[in-house]
Amino acid sequence: MKINVIGGGPAGLYFAILMKNADASHQIKIYERNGPNDTFGWGVVFSGKTLANLRAADELSHAEITREFEAWDNVDVVHRDTKVSIHGNSFSGITRLQLLKILQRRAEQLGVEIEFHTEIHDIESLRKDCDLMVAADGVNSTVRLLYAEQLQPELDLRANRYIWYGTNQLFHGLTLTFRENAAGVFAAHSYKFSPTTSTFIVECDPQTWDNAGFDQMSSDETPEYVGGVFSADLNGHKLLSNNSKWINFLLVKNRNWSFQNVVLIGDALHTAHFSIGSGTKLAMEDAIALAESFKQTAKTSEALAQFTKTRRPVIEDYQAAAFESMQWFENARQYIHLSPIELAFVLMTRSGRVGYDDLKRRDPEFIRQYELATDLHG
Ligand SMILES: Cc1cc2nc3c(=O)[nH]c(=O)nc-3n(C[C@H](O)[C@H](O)[C@H](O)COP(=O)(O)OP(=O)(O)OC[C@H]3O[C@@H](n4cnc5c(N)ncnc54)[C@H](O)[C@@H]3O)c2cc1C
């Protein structure tokens, strides 16, 4: 089979690896606009459950990925200078660039061709030239745009803004920090992903953003200001920019996931708010599901139908949970009057997927403290 993949992110690379591993006679070429060492952002997180899926799909890359991991089991909620830790939530973090390097090496070792520094403009010619064209070209997918009539994307640009920084302050666990100033309410999502660095994503509502005057600030002034908001948490460390810019989260869905010999995967197909930390996981699990479909039938149309049938319910479920989580952060202002432990409880149960009983099982001490605090209030 001749396969053209647009986009050498986690979805495109991993799909190429799995297909080539299943059948070395496939001719697979990945087109990537960036170079092998360019990347945006800092680290990404995986849940414990993802790892079992990655091991089952390709043991070699799984071994390399997990060797680089920073692992933890706590979510920390910081509010009014008080940290509340909730244990029993298994996560691991890795530098995005390191993850990509591992996948690039594995793909090339298997004989996948990767053309770096190649931006695809003539998508239709590439489509005609293969049996299967995989659009793994990310959240702003040009393939999705070109074939909008066939794929029928549904795009929802949300009002909150976020900016993705790094910092050398180490956050041991997924740390959700809330800070208020005269402009409004800020939330930071942070976690350590290497021995020296943490991801530090800051989110705020449009009112806060306007009040702070970010539209007038330079790219040097913004991290200074944001670093000031979180100075008590950063312990003297600066926020590190990697061409970091304020962005509005784009919620992506598509009515049709494929047509003829074209299929969307990863962020091009769907997004889930970063507060549930599963974009990379979903992208790689799409690759697994699509490769599995081709194991069952070599006929492209049947495999693509099978992919949609098996994968759509899983994605819809994640997107529903992520939507609740995203809305919670969009309305964080409403919860800021709560005490730290009450805030931690509503935050942990925000998606409707984790309840009182789950928390009690995962971390009985947290629930004991919560009950003590809420009894005192009552
Ligand atoms: C602030 C923020 C924080 C996040 N945090 C996490 C996290 O903690 N955990 C997590 O799992 N995920 C996280 N994510 C999500 C994660 O980054 C994405 O979900 C994941 O990278 C999706 O993988 P992908 O392969 O589908 O797309 P991408 O990684 O975006 O890859 C797409 C690739 O396609 C290339 N490309 C696009 N168009 C073309 C073209 N025309 N020609 C050639 N190449 C092209 C791009 O250069 C890019 O390399 C976060 C995202 C954001 C924005």
CSV table of C-alpha atoms and ligand atoms in Angstrom, one decimal:
chain,number,residue,atom,x,y,z
A,1,MET,CA,0.0,0.0,0.0
A,2,LYS,CA,1.2,3.5,-0.8
A,3,ILE,CA,0.5,5.9,2.1
A,4,ASN,CA,1.1,9.6,2.3
A,5,VAL,CA,1.0,11.2,5.7
A,6,ILE,CA,0.7,15.0,6.1
A,7,GLY,CA,2.2,16.0,9.5
A,8,GLY,CA,5.0,14.5,11.5
A,9,GLY,CA,3.4,15.1,15.0
A,10,PRO,CA,2.7,12.2,17.4
A,11,ALA,CA,-0.4,11.0,15.3
A,12,GLY,CA,1.3,10.9,11.9
A,13,LEU,CA,4.6,9.4,13.2
A,14,TYR,CA,2.9,6.7,15.3
A,15,PHE,CA,0.5,5.6,12.6
A,16,ALA,CA,3.4,5.3,10.1
A,17,ILE,CA,5.4,3.2,12.7
A,18,LEU,CA,2.4,0.8,13.3
A,19,MET,CA,1.6,0.3,9.7
A,20,LYS,CA,5.2,-0.3,8.7
A,21,ASN,CA,5.7,-2.6,11.6
A,22,ALA,CA,2.6,-4.6,10.5
A,23,ASP,CA,3.7,-4.9,6.9
A,24,ALA,CA,7.2,-3.8,5.8
A,25,SER,CA,6.1,-3.7,2.1
A,26,HIS,CA,4.0,-0.6,2.7
A,27,GLN,CA,5.5,2.5,1.1
A,28,ILE,CA,5.0,5.2,3.7
A,29,LYS,CA,6.1,8.9,3.4
A,30,ILE,CA,5.5,11.6,6.0
A,31,TYR,CA,5.6,15.2,5.0
A,32,GLU,CA,6.5,17.6,7.8
A,33,ARG,CA,6.9,21.4,7.5
A,34,ASN,CA,9.2,21.7,10.4
A,35,GLY,CA,12.7,20.3,10.9
A,36,PRO,CA,13.4,17.3,13.1
A,37,ASN,CA,14.5,19.4,16.1
A,38,ASP,CA,11.8,22.1,15.9
A,39,THR,CA,8.8,21.9,18.1
A,40,PHE,CA,6.4,24.1,19.9
A,41,GLY,CA,5.6,23.9,23.6
A,42,TRP,CA,7.3,22.0,26.4
A,43,GLY,CA,6.1,18.8,27.9
A,44,VAL,CA,3.0,16.6,27.4
A,45,VAL,CA,1.4,14.2,29.9
A,46,PHE,CA,0.0,10.7,29.6
A,47,SER,CA,-2.3,8.8,32.0
A,48,GLY,CA,-1.3,5.5,33.3
A,49,LYS,CA,-3.8,3.7,31.2
A,50,THR,CA,-2.4,5.1,27.9
A,51,LEU,CA,0.9,3.4,28.6
A,52,ALA,CA,-0.6,0.0,28.5
A,53,ASN,CA,-2.1,0.8,25.0
A,54,LEU,CA,1.3,2.0,23.8
A,55,ARG,CA,3.1,-1.1,25.1
A,56,ALA,CA,0.6,-3.4,23.3
A,57,ALA,CA,1.0,-1.4,20.1
A,58,ASP,CA,4.8,-1.1,19.8
A,59,GLU,CA,7.0,-2.4,22.7
A,60,LEU,CA,10.2,-0.8,21.4
A,61,SER,CA,9.0,2.8,21.3
A,62,HIS,CA,7.0,2.3,24.5
A,63,ALA,CA,10.3,1.2,26.3
A,64,GLU,CA,12.1,4.3,25.1
A,65,ILE,CA,9.2,6.7,25.9
A,66,THR,CA,8.8,5.4,29.4
A,67,ARG,CA,12.6,5.6,30.1
A,68,GLU,CA,12.3,9.4,29.7
A,69,PHE,CA,9.2,9.7,31.9
A,70,GLU,CA,8.7,11.8,35.0
A,71,ALA,CA,5.9,10.0,36.8
A,72,TRP,CA,3.6,11.1,39.7
A,73,ASP,CA,0.3,10.2,41.3
A,74,ASN,CA,-0.9,13.5,42.8
A,75,VAL,CA,-3.0,16.4,41.6
A,76,ASP,CA,-2.2,19.5,43.7
A,77,VAL,CA,-4.7,22.4,43.9
A,78,VAL,CA,-3.2,25.7,45.1
A,79,HIS,CA,-5.6,28.4,46.3
A,80,ARG,CA,-5.1,31.2,48.7
A,81,ASP,CA,-1.5,30.0,49.4
A,82,THR,CA,-2.7,26.6,50.5
A,83,LYS,CA,-1.8,23.4,48.6
A,84,VAL,CA,-4.3,20.5,48.7
A,85,SER,CA,-2.9,17.2,47.3
A,86,ILE,CA,-5.2,14.5,46.0
A,87,HIS,CA,-3.4,11.1,45.4
A,88,GLY,CA,-4.2,8.1,43.3
A,89,ASN,CA,-4.1,9.8,39.9
A,90,SER,CA,-1.4,8.2,37.8
A,91,PHE,CA,0.3,10.5,35.2
A,92,SER,CA,3.6,10.8,33.4
A,93,GLY,CA,5.2,13.7,31.6
A,94,ILE,CA,7.8,13.8,28.8
A,95,THR,CA,9.4,16.6,26.7
A,96,ARG,CA,7.4,16.9,23.5
A,97,LEU,CA,10.6,17.1,21.5
A,98,GLN,CA,12.0,14.0,23.1
A,99,LEU,CA,8.8,12.1,22.3
A,100,LEU,CA,9.0,13.2,18.7
A,101,LYS,CA,12.7,12.3,18.4
A,102,ILE,CA,11.9,8.8,19.7
A,103,LEU,CA,9.1,8.3,17.2
A,104,GLN,CA,11.2,9.8,14.3
A,105,ARG,CA,14.0,7.4,15.1
A,106,ARG,CA,11.7,4.4,15.3
A,107,ALA,CA,9.9,5.3,12.1
A,108,GLU,CA,13.2,5.8,10.1
A,109,GLN,CA,14.5,2.5,11.5
A,110,LEU,CA,11.5,0.7,10.1
A,111,GLY,CA,12.0,2.3,6.7
A,112,VAL,CA,9.4,5.1,6.8
A,113,GLU,CA,10.5,8.1,4.8
A,114,ILE,CA,10.2,11.5,6.5
A,115,GLU,CA,10.6,14.6,4.4
A,116,PHE,CA,11.3,17.4,6.8
A,117,HIS,CA,11.0,21.1,5.9
A,118,THR,CA,8.3,20.3,3.4
A,119,GLU,CA,5.1,22.2,3.7
A,120,ILE,CA,2.4,20.6,1.6
A,121,HIS,CA,0.3,23.1,-0.5
A,122,ASP,CA,-0.9,20.8,-3.3
A,123,ILE,CA,-2.8,18.4,-1.2
A,124,GLU,CA,-5.0,17.1,-4.0
A,125,SER,CA,-2.0,15.9,-6.0
A,126,LEU,CA,-0.7,14.1,-3.0
A,127,ARG,CA,-4.1,12.5,-2.4
A,128,LYS,CA,-4.2,11.2,-6.0
A,129,ASP,CA,-0.8,9.8,-5.8
A,130,CYS,CA,-1.5,7.2,-3.0
A,131,ASP,CA,-3.9,4.5,-1.7
A,132,LEU,CA,-4.3,6.3,1.6
A,133,MET,CA,-3.7,9.9,2.6
A,134,VAL,CA,-3.6,10.5,6.3
A,135,ALA,CA,-4.2,14.1,7.5
A,136,ALA,CA,-2.3,14.3,10.7
A,137,ASP,CA,-1.7,18.0,10.2
A,138,GLY,CA,-2.8,19.3,13.6
A,139,VAL,CA,-5.5,21.6,15.0
A,140,ASN,CA,-5.3,24.1,12.1
A,141,SER,CA,-5.4,21.3,9.5
A,142,THR,CA,-5.3,22.6,5.9
A,143,VAL,CA,-6.6,19.2,4.6
A,144,ARG,CA,-9.7,19.6,6.8
A,145,LEU,CA,-10.1,23.1,5.3
A,146,LEU,CA,-9.7,22.0,1.7
A,147,TYR,CA,-12.2,19.2,2.0
A,148,ALA,CA,-14.6,21.0,4.3
A,149,GLU,CA,-17.5,20.1,2.1
A,150,GLN,CA,-16.8,16.4,2.4
A,151,LEU,CA,-15.6,16.3,6.0
A,152,GLN,CA,-18.0,18.9,7.5
A,153,PRO,CA,-15.9,20.2,10.3
A,154,GLU,CA,-17.6,21.9,13.3
A,155,LEU,CA,-15.2,24.5,14.9
A,156,ASP,CA,-15.9,26.3,18.1
A,157,LEU,CA,-13.4,29.0,19.1
A,158,ARG,CA,-13.7,29.5,22.9
A,159,ALA,CA,-13.5,32.8,24.7
A,160,ASN,CA,-10.8,32.0,27.3
A,161,ARG,CA,-7.2,32.7,26.4
A,162,TYR,CA,-4.2,30.6,27.4
A,163,ILE,CA,-0.5,30.8,26.9
A,164,TRP,CA,2.0,27.9,27.1
A,165,TYR,CA,5.2,28.7,29.1
A,166,GLY,CA,8.0,26.6,30.6
A,167,THR,CA,9.8,27.2,33.9
A,168,ASN,CA,12.6,25.7,35.9
A,169,GLN,CA,10.5,25.7,39.0
A,170,LEU,CA,9.6,22.0,39.5
A,171,PHE,CA,5.9,21.1,40.1
A,172,HIS,CA,5.9,17.5,41.3
A,173,GLY,CA,2.4,16.4,40.1
A,174,LEU,CA,-0.3,18.0,38.1
A,175,THR,CA,-0.6,21.4,39.8
A,176,LEU,CA,-3.6,23.6,39.3
A,177,THR,CA,-3.0,27.1,40.8
A,178,PHE,CA,-5.5,29.9,41.2
A,179,ARG,CA,-4.4,33.5,41.7
A,180,GLU,CA,-6.5,36.7,41.8
A,181,ASN,CA,-5.3,40.3,41.2
A,182,ALA,CA,-7.1,43.5,40.3
A,183,ALA,CA,-7.6,42.3,36.7
A,184,GLY,CA,-9.4,39.1,37.6
A,185,VAL,CA,-8.7,35.4,38.0
A,186,PHE,CA,-5.8,33.4,36.6
A,187,ALA,CA,-5.4,29.6,36.6
A,188,ALA,CA,-2.1,27.8,35.9
A,189,HIS,CA,-1.8,24.2,34.8
A,190,SER,CA,1.7,23.0,35.5
A,191,TYR,CA,3.7,19.8,35.8
A,192,LYS,CA,7.3,18.7,35.7
A,193,PHE,CA,8.3,16.9,32.5
A,194,SER,CA,12.1,16.6,32.9
A,195,PRO,CA,14.5,16.8,35.8
A,196,THR,CA,14.9,20.5,35.2
A,197,THR,CA,11.7,21.9,33.6
A,198,SER,CA,8.0,22.2,34.0
A,199,THR,CA,5.2,23.1,31.7
A,200,PHE,CA,3.3,26.2,32.9
A,201,ILE,CA,0.1,27.0,31.0
A,202,VAL,CA,-1.8,30.0,32.2
A,203,GLU,CA,-5.5,30.6,31.4
A,204,CYS,CA,-7.9,33.5,32.0
A,205,ASP,CA,-11.3,34.7,30.9
A,206,PRO,CA,-11.6,37.5,28.4
A,207,GLN,CA,-12.6,40.1,31.0
A,208,THR,CA,-9.4,39.4,33.0
A,209,TRP,CA,-7.4,39.4,29.8
A,210,ASP,CA,-8.7,42.8,28.8
A,211,ASN,CA,-8.4,44.3,32.3
A,212,ALA,CA,-4.7,43.2,32.4
A,213,GLY,CA,-4.1,45.0,29.1
A,214,PHE,CA,-2.3,42.0,27.4
A,215,ASP,CA,-3.1,43.4,24.0
A,216,GLN,CA,-0.7,46.3,24.7
A,217,MET,CA,2.1,44.2,26.1
A,218,SER,CA,5.2,43.0,24.3
A,219,SER,CA,6.4,39.4,24.2
A,220,ASP,CA,8.9,40.3,27.0
A,221,GLU,CA,6.3,42.2,29.2
A,222,THR,CA,3.7,39.4,29.1
A,223,PRO,CA,5.8,36.7,30.9
A,224,GLU,CA,7.0,39.4,33.4
A,225,TYR,CA,3.4,40.3,34.2
A,226,VAL,CA,2.2,36.6,34.4
A,227,GLY,CA,5.2,35.7,36.4
A,228,GLY,CA,4.3,38.4,38.8
A,229,VAL,CA,0.8,37.0,39.2
A,230,PHE,CA,2.3,33.6,40.1
A,231,SER,CA,5.4,34.9,41.9
A,232,ALA,CA,4.6,33.0,45.1
A,233,ASP,CA,4.4,29.7,43.1
A,234,LEU,CA,7.4,30.3,40.9
A,235,ASN,CA,9.9,30.7,43.7
A,236,GLY,CA,12.0,33.2,41.9
A,237,HIS,CA,12.1,31.3,38.6
A,238,LYS,CA,11.2,33.1,35.4
A,239,LEU,CA,8.6,32.0,32.9
A,240,LEU,CA,10.4,30.7,29.8
A,241,SER,CA,8.9,31.6,26.4
A,242,ASN,CA,9.2,29.4,23.3
A,243,ASN,CA,7.5,31.8,20.9
A,244,SER,CA,4.7,31.7,23.4
A,245,LYS,CA,1.5,33.5,22.5
A,246,TRP,CA,-2.0,33.9,23.9
A,247,ILE,CA,-4.4,31.6,22.0
A,248,ASN,CA,-8.1,30.9,22.2
A,249,PHE,CA,-8.8,27.2,22.5
A,250,LEU,CA,-10.3,25.7,19.3
A,251,LEU,CA,-12.7,22.9,19.8
A,252,VAL,CA,-12.7,20.7,16.7
A,253,LYS,CA,-15.2,18.0,15.7
A,254,ASN,CA,-15.9,16.6,12.2
A,255,ARG,CA,-19.2,15.1,11.0
A,256,ASN,CA,-17.3,12.9,8.6
A,257,TRP,CA,-13.9,11.4,9.6
A,258,SER,CA,-12.9,10.3,6.1
A,259,PHE,CA,-13.9,10.4,2.4
A,260,GLN,CA,-12.5,8.4,-0.5
A,261,ASN,CA,-8.9,7.7,0.4
A,262,VAL,CA,-8.5,10.6,3.0
A,263,VAL,CA,-8.7,10.2,6.8
A,264,LEU,CA,-8.2,12.7,9.6
A,265,ILE,CA,-6.5,11.7,12.8
A,266,GLY,CA,-5.2,13.5,16.0
A,267,ASP,CA,-5.9,17.2,16.5
A,268,ALA,CA,-7.0,17.6,12.9
A,269,LEU,CA,-9.9,15.3,13.7
A,270,HIS,CA,-10.8,16.4,17.2
A,271,THR,CA,-9.5,18.4,20.2
A,272,ALA,CA,-10.0,18.0,23.9
A,273,HIS,CA,-9.3,20.9,26.3
A,274,PHE,CA,-5.7,20.7,27.7
A,275,SER,CA,-7.1,20.7,31.3
A,276,ILE,CA,-7.6,16.9,30.9
A,277,GLY,CA,-4.2,16.5,29.4
A,278,SER,CA,-5.1,14.0,26.7
A,279,GLY,CA,-4.4,15.5,23.3
A,280,THR,CA,-1.2,13.5,22.6
A,281,LYS,CA,-2.7,10.3,24.1
A,282,LEU,CA,-5.8,10.6,21.9
A,283,ALA,CA,-3.7,11.4,18.8
A,284,MET,CA,-1.6,8.2,19.4
A,285,GLU,CA,-4.6,6.1,20.2
A,286,ASP,CA,-6.2,7.2,16.9
A,287,ALA,CA,-3.1,5.9,15.2
A,288,ILE,CA,-3.5,2.6,17.0
A,289,ALA,CA,-7.2,2.3,16.1
A,290,LEU,CA,-6.6,3.2,12.4
A,291,ALA,CA,-3.7,0.7,12.1
A,292,GLU,CA,-5.9,-2.0,13.8
A,293,SER,CA,-8.7,-1.4,11.2
A,294,PHE,CA,-6.2,-2.0,8.4
A,295,LYS,CA,-5.2,-5.3,10.1
A,296,GLN,CA,-8.8,-6.4,9.7
A,297,THR,CA,-9.2,-5.5,6.1
A,298,ALA,CA,-6.9,-4.3,3.3
A,299,LYS,CA,-9.7,-2.4,1.6
A,300,THR,CA,-9.3,1.3,2.3
A,301,SER,CA,-13.0,2.2,2.3
A,302,GLU,CA,-13.8,-0.7,4.7
A,303,ALA,CA,-10.9,0.1,7.0
A,304,LEU,CA,-11.9,3.8,7.2
A,305,ALA,CA,-15.5,2.9,8.0
A,306,GLN,CA,-14.3,0.5,10.7
A,307,PHE,CA,-12.0,3.2,12.2
A,308,THR,CA,-14.9,5.6,12.5
A,309,LYS,CA,-17.2,3.0,13.9
A,310,THR,CA,-14.9,1.9,16.7
A,311,ARG,CA,-13.2,5.1,17.5
A,312,ARG,CA,-16.0,7.7,17.4
A,313,PRO,CA,-17.8,6.6,20.6
A,314,VAL,CA,-14.5,6.8,22.5
A,315,ILE,CA,-13.7,10.2,21.2
A,316,GLU,CA,-17.2,11.5,21.9
A,317,ASP,CA,-16.9,10.4,25.4
A,318,TYR,CA,-13.5,12.1,25.9
A,319,GLN,CA,-14.8,15.3,24.3
A,320,ALA,CA,-17.8,15.3,26.5
A,321,ALA,CA,-15.6,15.1,29.7
A,322,ALA,CA,-13.2,17.6,28.3
A,323,PHE,CA,-16.1,20.0,27.5
A,324,GLU,CA,-17.2,19.9,31.1
A,325,SER,CA,-13.7,20.5,32.3
A,326,MET,CA,-13.2,23.4,29.8
A,327,GLN,CA,-16.4,25.1,30.9
A,328,TRP,CA,-15.3,24.8,34.5
A,329,PHE,CA,-12.2,26.7,33.8
A,330,GLU,CA,-14.1,29.2,31.7
A,331,ASN,CA,-16.2,29.9,34.8
A,332,ALA,CA,-13.4,29.6,37.4
A,333,ARG,CA,-14.5,33.0,38.7
A,334,GLN,CA,-17.6,31.4,40.1
A,335,TYR,CA,-15.7,29.0,42.3
A,336,ILE,CA,-13.0,31.3,43.6
A,337,HIS,CA,-14.9,32.2,46.8
A,338,LEU,CA,-14.6,28.5,47.9
A,339,SER,CA,-12.1,27.4,50.5
A,340,PRO,CA,-9.0,25.5,49.1
A,341,ILE,CA,-10.4,22.0,50.0
A,342,GLU,CA,-13.9,22.8,48.6
A,343,LEU,CA,-12.3,24.2,45.5
A,344,ALA,CA,-10.2,21.0,45.2
A,345,PHE,CA,-13.3,18.8,45.5
A,346,VAL,CA,-15.4,20.6,42.9
A,347,LEU,CA,-12.3,20.7,40.6
A,348,MET,CA,-11.7,17.0,40.9
A,349,THR,CA,-15.3,16.2,40.1
A,350,ARG,CA,-15.8,18.8,37.4
A,351,SER,CA,-16.0,16.5,34.4
A,352,GLY,CA,-18.7,14.3,36.0
A,353,ARG,CA,-16.5,11.3,35.4
A,354,VAL,CA,-15.0,11.2,38.9
A,355,GLY,CA,-17.3,11.3,41.9
A,356,TYR,CA,-17.2,11.2,45.7
A,357,ASP,CA,-16.8,7.4,45.9
A,358,ASP,CA,-13.9,7.4,43.4
A,359,LEU,CA,-12.1,10.0,45.3
A,360,LYS,CA,-12.7,8.2,48.6
A,361,ARG,CA,-11.2,5.1,47.1
A,362,ARG,CA,-8.2,6.9,45.5
A,363,ASP,CA,-7.4,9.1,48.5
A,364,PRO,CA,-9.4,8.5,51.7
A,365,GLU,CA,-7.4,11.1,53.6
A,366,PHE,CA,-8.4,13.8,51.1
A,367,ILE,CA,-12.1,12.9,51.6
A,368,ARG,CA,-11.6,12.8,55.4
A,369,GLN,CA,-10.2,16.3,55.3
A,370,TYR,CA,-13.0,17.5,53.0
A,371,GLU,CA,-15.7,16.2,55.2
A,372,LEU,CA,-14.1,17.7,58.2
A,373,ALA,CA,-13.9,21.1,56.6
A,374,THR,CA,-17.4,21.0,55.1
A,375,ASP,CA,-18.9,19.8,58.4
A,376,LEU,CA,-17.3,22.7,60.2
A,377,HIS,CA,-19.0,25.0,57.7
A,378,GLY,CA,-22.3,23.4,58.1
B,1,LIG,C1,-1.4,24.6,25.6
B,1,LIG,C2,-1.4,23.2,25.2
B,1,LIG,C3,-1.1,22.2,26.1
B,1,LIG,C4,-1.1,20.9,25.8
B,1,LIG,N1,-0.8,20.0,26.8
B,1,LIG,C5,-0.9,18.7,26.5
B,1,LIG,C6,-0.6,17.7,27.5
B,1,LIG,O1,-0.2,18.0,28.6
B,1,LIG,N2,-0.8,16.5,27.2
B,1,LIG,C7,-1.2,16.1,25.9
B,1,LIG,O2,-1.3,14.9,25.7
B,1,LIG,N3,-1.4,16.9,25.0
B,1,LIG,C8,-1.3,18.3,25.2
B,1,LIG,N4,-1.6,19.2,24.3
B,1,LIG,C9,-2.1,18.7,23.0
B,1,LIG,C10,-1.1,18.2,22.1
B,1,LIG,O3,-0.1,19.2,21.8
B,1,LIG,C11,-1.8,17.8,20.8
B,1,LIG,O4,-3.0,17.2,21.1
B,1,LIG,C12,-1.0,16.7,20.0
B,1,LIG,O5,0.2,17.3,19.6
B,1,LIG,C13,-1.7,16.3,18.7
B,1,LIG,O6,-0.9,15.6,17.9
B,1,LIG,P1,-1.1,15.6,16.3
B,1,LIG,O7,0.0,14.7,15.8
B,1,LIG,O8,-2.5,15.4,16.0
B,1,LIG,O9,-0.8,17.1,15.9
B,1,LIG,P2,0.5,18.0,16.0
B,1,LIG,O10,1.3,17.6,17.1
B,1,LIG,O11,0.0,19.4,16.0
B,1,LIG,O12,1.3,17.7,14.7
B,1,LIG,C14,0.9,18.2,13.4
B,1,LIG,C15,2.1,18.3,12.5
B,1,LIG,O13,1.7,18.6,11.2
B,1,LIG,C16,2.6,19.6,10.6
B,1,LIG,N5,1.9,20.2,9.5
B,1,LIG,C17,0.7,20.9,9.6
B,1,LIG,N6,0.3,21.3,8.3
B,1,LIG,C18,1.3,20.8,7.5
B,1,LIG,C19,1.4,20.9,6.0
B,1,LIG,N7,0.6,21.5,5.3
B,1,LIG,N8,2.5,20.3,5.5
B,1,LIG,C20,3.4,19.7,6.3
B,1,LIG,N9,3.3,19.6,7.6
B,1,LIG,C21,2.3,20.1,8.2
B,1,LIG,C22,2.9,20.5,11.8
B,1,LIG,O14,4.1,21.1,11.6
B,1,LIG,C23,3.0,19.5,13.0
B,1,LIG,O15,4.3,19.0,13.2
B,1,LIG,C24,-1.6,20.5,24.5
B,1,LIG,C25,-1.9,21.4,23.6
B,1,LIG,C26,-1.8,22.8,23.9
B,1,LIG,C27,-2.2,23.8,22.9
